mmCIF file of C-alpha atoms and ligand atoms in Angstrom:
data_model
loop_
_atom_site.group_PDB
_atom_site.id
_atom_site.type_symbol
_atom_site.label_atom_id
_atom_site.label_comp_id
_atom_site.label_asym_id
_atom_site.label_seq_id
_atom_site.Cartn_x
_atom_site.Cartn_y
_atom_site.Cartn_z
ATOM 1 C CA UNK A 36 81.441 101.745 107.902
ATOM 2 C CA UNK A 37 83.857 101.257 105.261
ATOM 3 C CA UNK A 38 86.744 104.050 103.991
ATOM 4 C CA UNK A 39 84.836 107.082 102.773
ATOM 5 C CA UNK A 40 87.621 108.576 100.518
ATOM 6 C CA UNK A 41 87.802 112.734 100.274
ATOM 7 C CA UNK A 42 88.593 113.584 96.559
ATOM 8 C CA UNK A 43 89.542 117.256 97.513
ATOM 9 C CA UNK A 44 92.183 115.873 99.721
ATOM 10 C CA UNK A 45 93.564 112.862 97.822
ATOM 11 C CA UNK A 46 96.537 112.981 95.721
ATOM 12 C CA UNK A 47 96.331 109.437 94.059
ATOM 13 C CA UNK A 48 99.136 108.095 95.528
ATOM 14 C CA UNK A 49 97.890 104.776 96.084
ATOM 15 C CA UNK A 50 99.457 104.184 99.624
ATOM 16 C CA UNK A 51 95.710 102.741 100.431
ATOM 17 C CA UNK A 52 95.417 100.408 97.570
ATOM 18 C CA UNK A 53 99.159 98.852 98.225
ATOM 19 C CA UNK A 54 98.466 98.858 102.108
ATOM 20 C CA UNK A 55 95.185 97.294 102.427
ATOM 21 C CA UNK A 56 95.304 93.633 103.507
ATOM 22 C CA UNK A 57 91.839 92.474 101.513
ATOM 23 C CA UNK A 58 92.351 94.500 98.570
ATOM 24 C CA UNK A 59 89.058 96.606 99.405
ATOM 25 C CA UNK A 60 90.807 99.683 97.675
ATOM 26 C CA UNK A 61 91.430 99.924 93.849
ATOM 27 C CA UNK A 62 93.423 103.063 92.219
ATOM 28 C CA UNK A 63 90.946 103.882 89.075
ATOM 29 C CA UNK A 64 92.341 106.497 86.613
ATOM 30 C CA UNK A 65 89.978 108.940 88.658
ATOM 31 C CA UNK A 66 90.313 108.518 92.104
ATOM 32 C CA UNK A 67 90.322 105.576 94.513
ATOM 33 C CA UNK A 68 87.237 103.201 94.204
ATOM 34 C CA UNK A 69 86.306 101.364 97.380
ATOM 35 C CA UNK A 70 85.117 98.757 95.495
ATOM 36 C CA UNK A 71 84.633 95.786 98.441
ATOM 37 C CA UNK A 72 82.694 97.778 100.965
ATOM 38 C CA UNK A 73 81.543 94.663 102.537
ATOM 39 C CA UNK A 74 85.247 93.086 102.677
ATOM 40 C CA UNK A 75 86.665 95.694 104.810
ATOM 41 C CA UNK A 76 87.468 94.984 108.771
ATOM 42 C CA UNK A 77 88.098 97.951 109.889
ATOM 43 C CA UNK A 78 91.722 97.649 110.611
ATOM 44 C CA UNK A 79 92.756 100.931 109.524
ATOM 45 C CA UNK A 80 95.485 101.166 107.530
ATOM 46 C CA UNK A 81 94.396 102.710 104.921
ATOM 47 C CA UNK A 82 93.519 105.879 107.010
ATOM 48 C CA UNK A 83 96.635 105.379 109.371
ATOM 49 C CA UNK A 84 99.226 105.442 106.227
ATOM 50 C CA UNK A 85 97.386 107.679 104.078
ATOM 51 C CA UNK A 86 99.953 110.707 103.512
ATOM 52 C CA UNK A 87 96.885 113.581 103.085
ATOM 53 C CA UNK A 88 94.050 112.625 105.685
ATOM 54 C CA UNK A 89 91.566 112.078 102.634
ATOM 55 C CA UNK A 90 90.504 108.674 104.395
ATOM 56 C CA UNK A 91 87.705 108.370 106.649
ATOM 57 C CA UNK A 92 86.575 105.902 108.316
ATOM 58 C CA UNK A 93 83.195 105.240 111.148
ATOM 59 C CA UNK A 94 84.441 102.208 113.100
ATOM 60 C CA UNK A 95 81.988 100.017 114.424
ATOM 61 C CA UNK A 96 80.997 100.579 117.950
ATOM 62 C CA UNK A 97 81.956 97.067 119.266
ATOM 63 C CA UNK A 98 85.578 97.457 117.838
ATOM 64 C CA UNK A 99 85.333 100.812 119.964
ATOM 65 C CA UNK A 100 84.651 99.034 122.998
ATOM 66 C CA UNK A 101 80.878 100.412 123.467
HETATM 67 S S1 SF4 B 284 96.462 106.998 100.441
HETATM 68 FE FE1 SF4 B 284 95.172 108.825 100.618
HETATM 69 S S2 SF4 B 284 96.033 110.277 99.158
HETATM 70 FE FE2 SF4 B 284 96.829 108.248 98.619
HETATM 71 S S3 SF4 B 284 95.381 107.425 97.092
HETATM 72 FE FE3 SF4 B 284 94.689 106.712 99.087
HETATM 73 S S4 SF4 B 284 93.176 108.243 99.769
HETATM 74 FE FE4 SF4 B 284 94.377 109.162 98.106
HETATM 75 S S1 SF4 B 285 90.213 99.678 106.954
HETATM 76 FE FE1 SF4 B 285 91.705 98.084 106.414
HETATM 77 S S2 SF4 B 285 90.488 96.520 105.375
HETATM 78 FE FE2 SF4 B 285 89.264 98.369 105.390
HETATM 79 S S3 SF4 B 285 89.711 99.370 103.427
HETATM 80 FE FE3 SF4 B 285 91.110 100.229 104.979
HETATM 81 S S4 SF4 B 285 92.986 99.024 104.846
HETATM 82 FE FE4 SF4 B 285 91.330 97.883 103.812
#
């Protein structure tokens, strides 16, 4: 699944958007808009560097080695 972002948790800081290698993430005015679901691969960054834990992410069982 791609990054499910937590608006109660996010400060905006953009560490997501600058960090993620396929440009999945955008910074809107608003919040953070996961805008290529599809493009994601799961590598993690975005939940690794992000500073406040807002970024969740269900990796895919394979990748998990199940
Ligand atoms: S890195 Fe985390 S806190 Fe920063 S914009 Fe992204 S989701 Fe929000
Ligand atoms: S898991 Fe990787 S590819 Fe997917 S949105 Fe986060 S940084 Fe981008």
């Amino acid at each position: 699944m791609p990054p499910v972002i937590d608006p109660d948790k996010c400060n905006l800081c953009g560490v997501c958007d600058e960090h993620c290698p396929l440009d999945v993430i955008y910074m809107e005015n608003e919040g953070v808009d996961v805008r290529y679901p599809l493009e994601c691969w799961h590598c993690g960054a975005c939940r690794q560097d992000c500073p406040t834990g807002a970024v969740d992410i269900e990796f895919p069982l394979i990748m998990l080695g199940v």
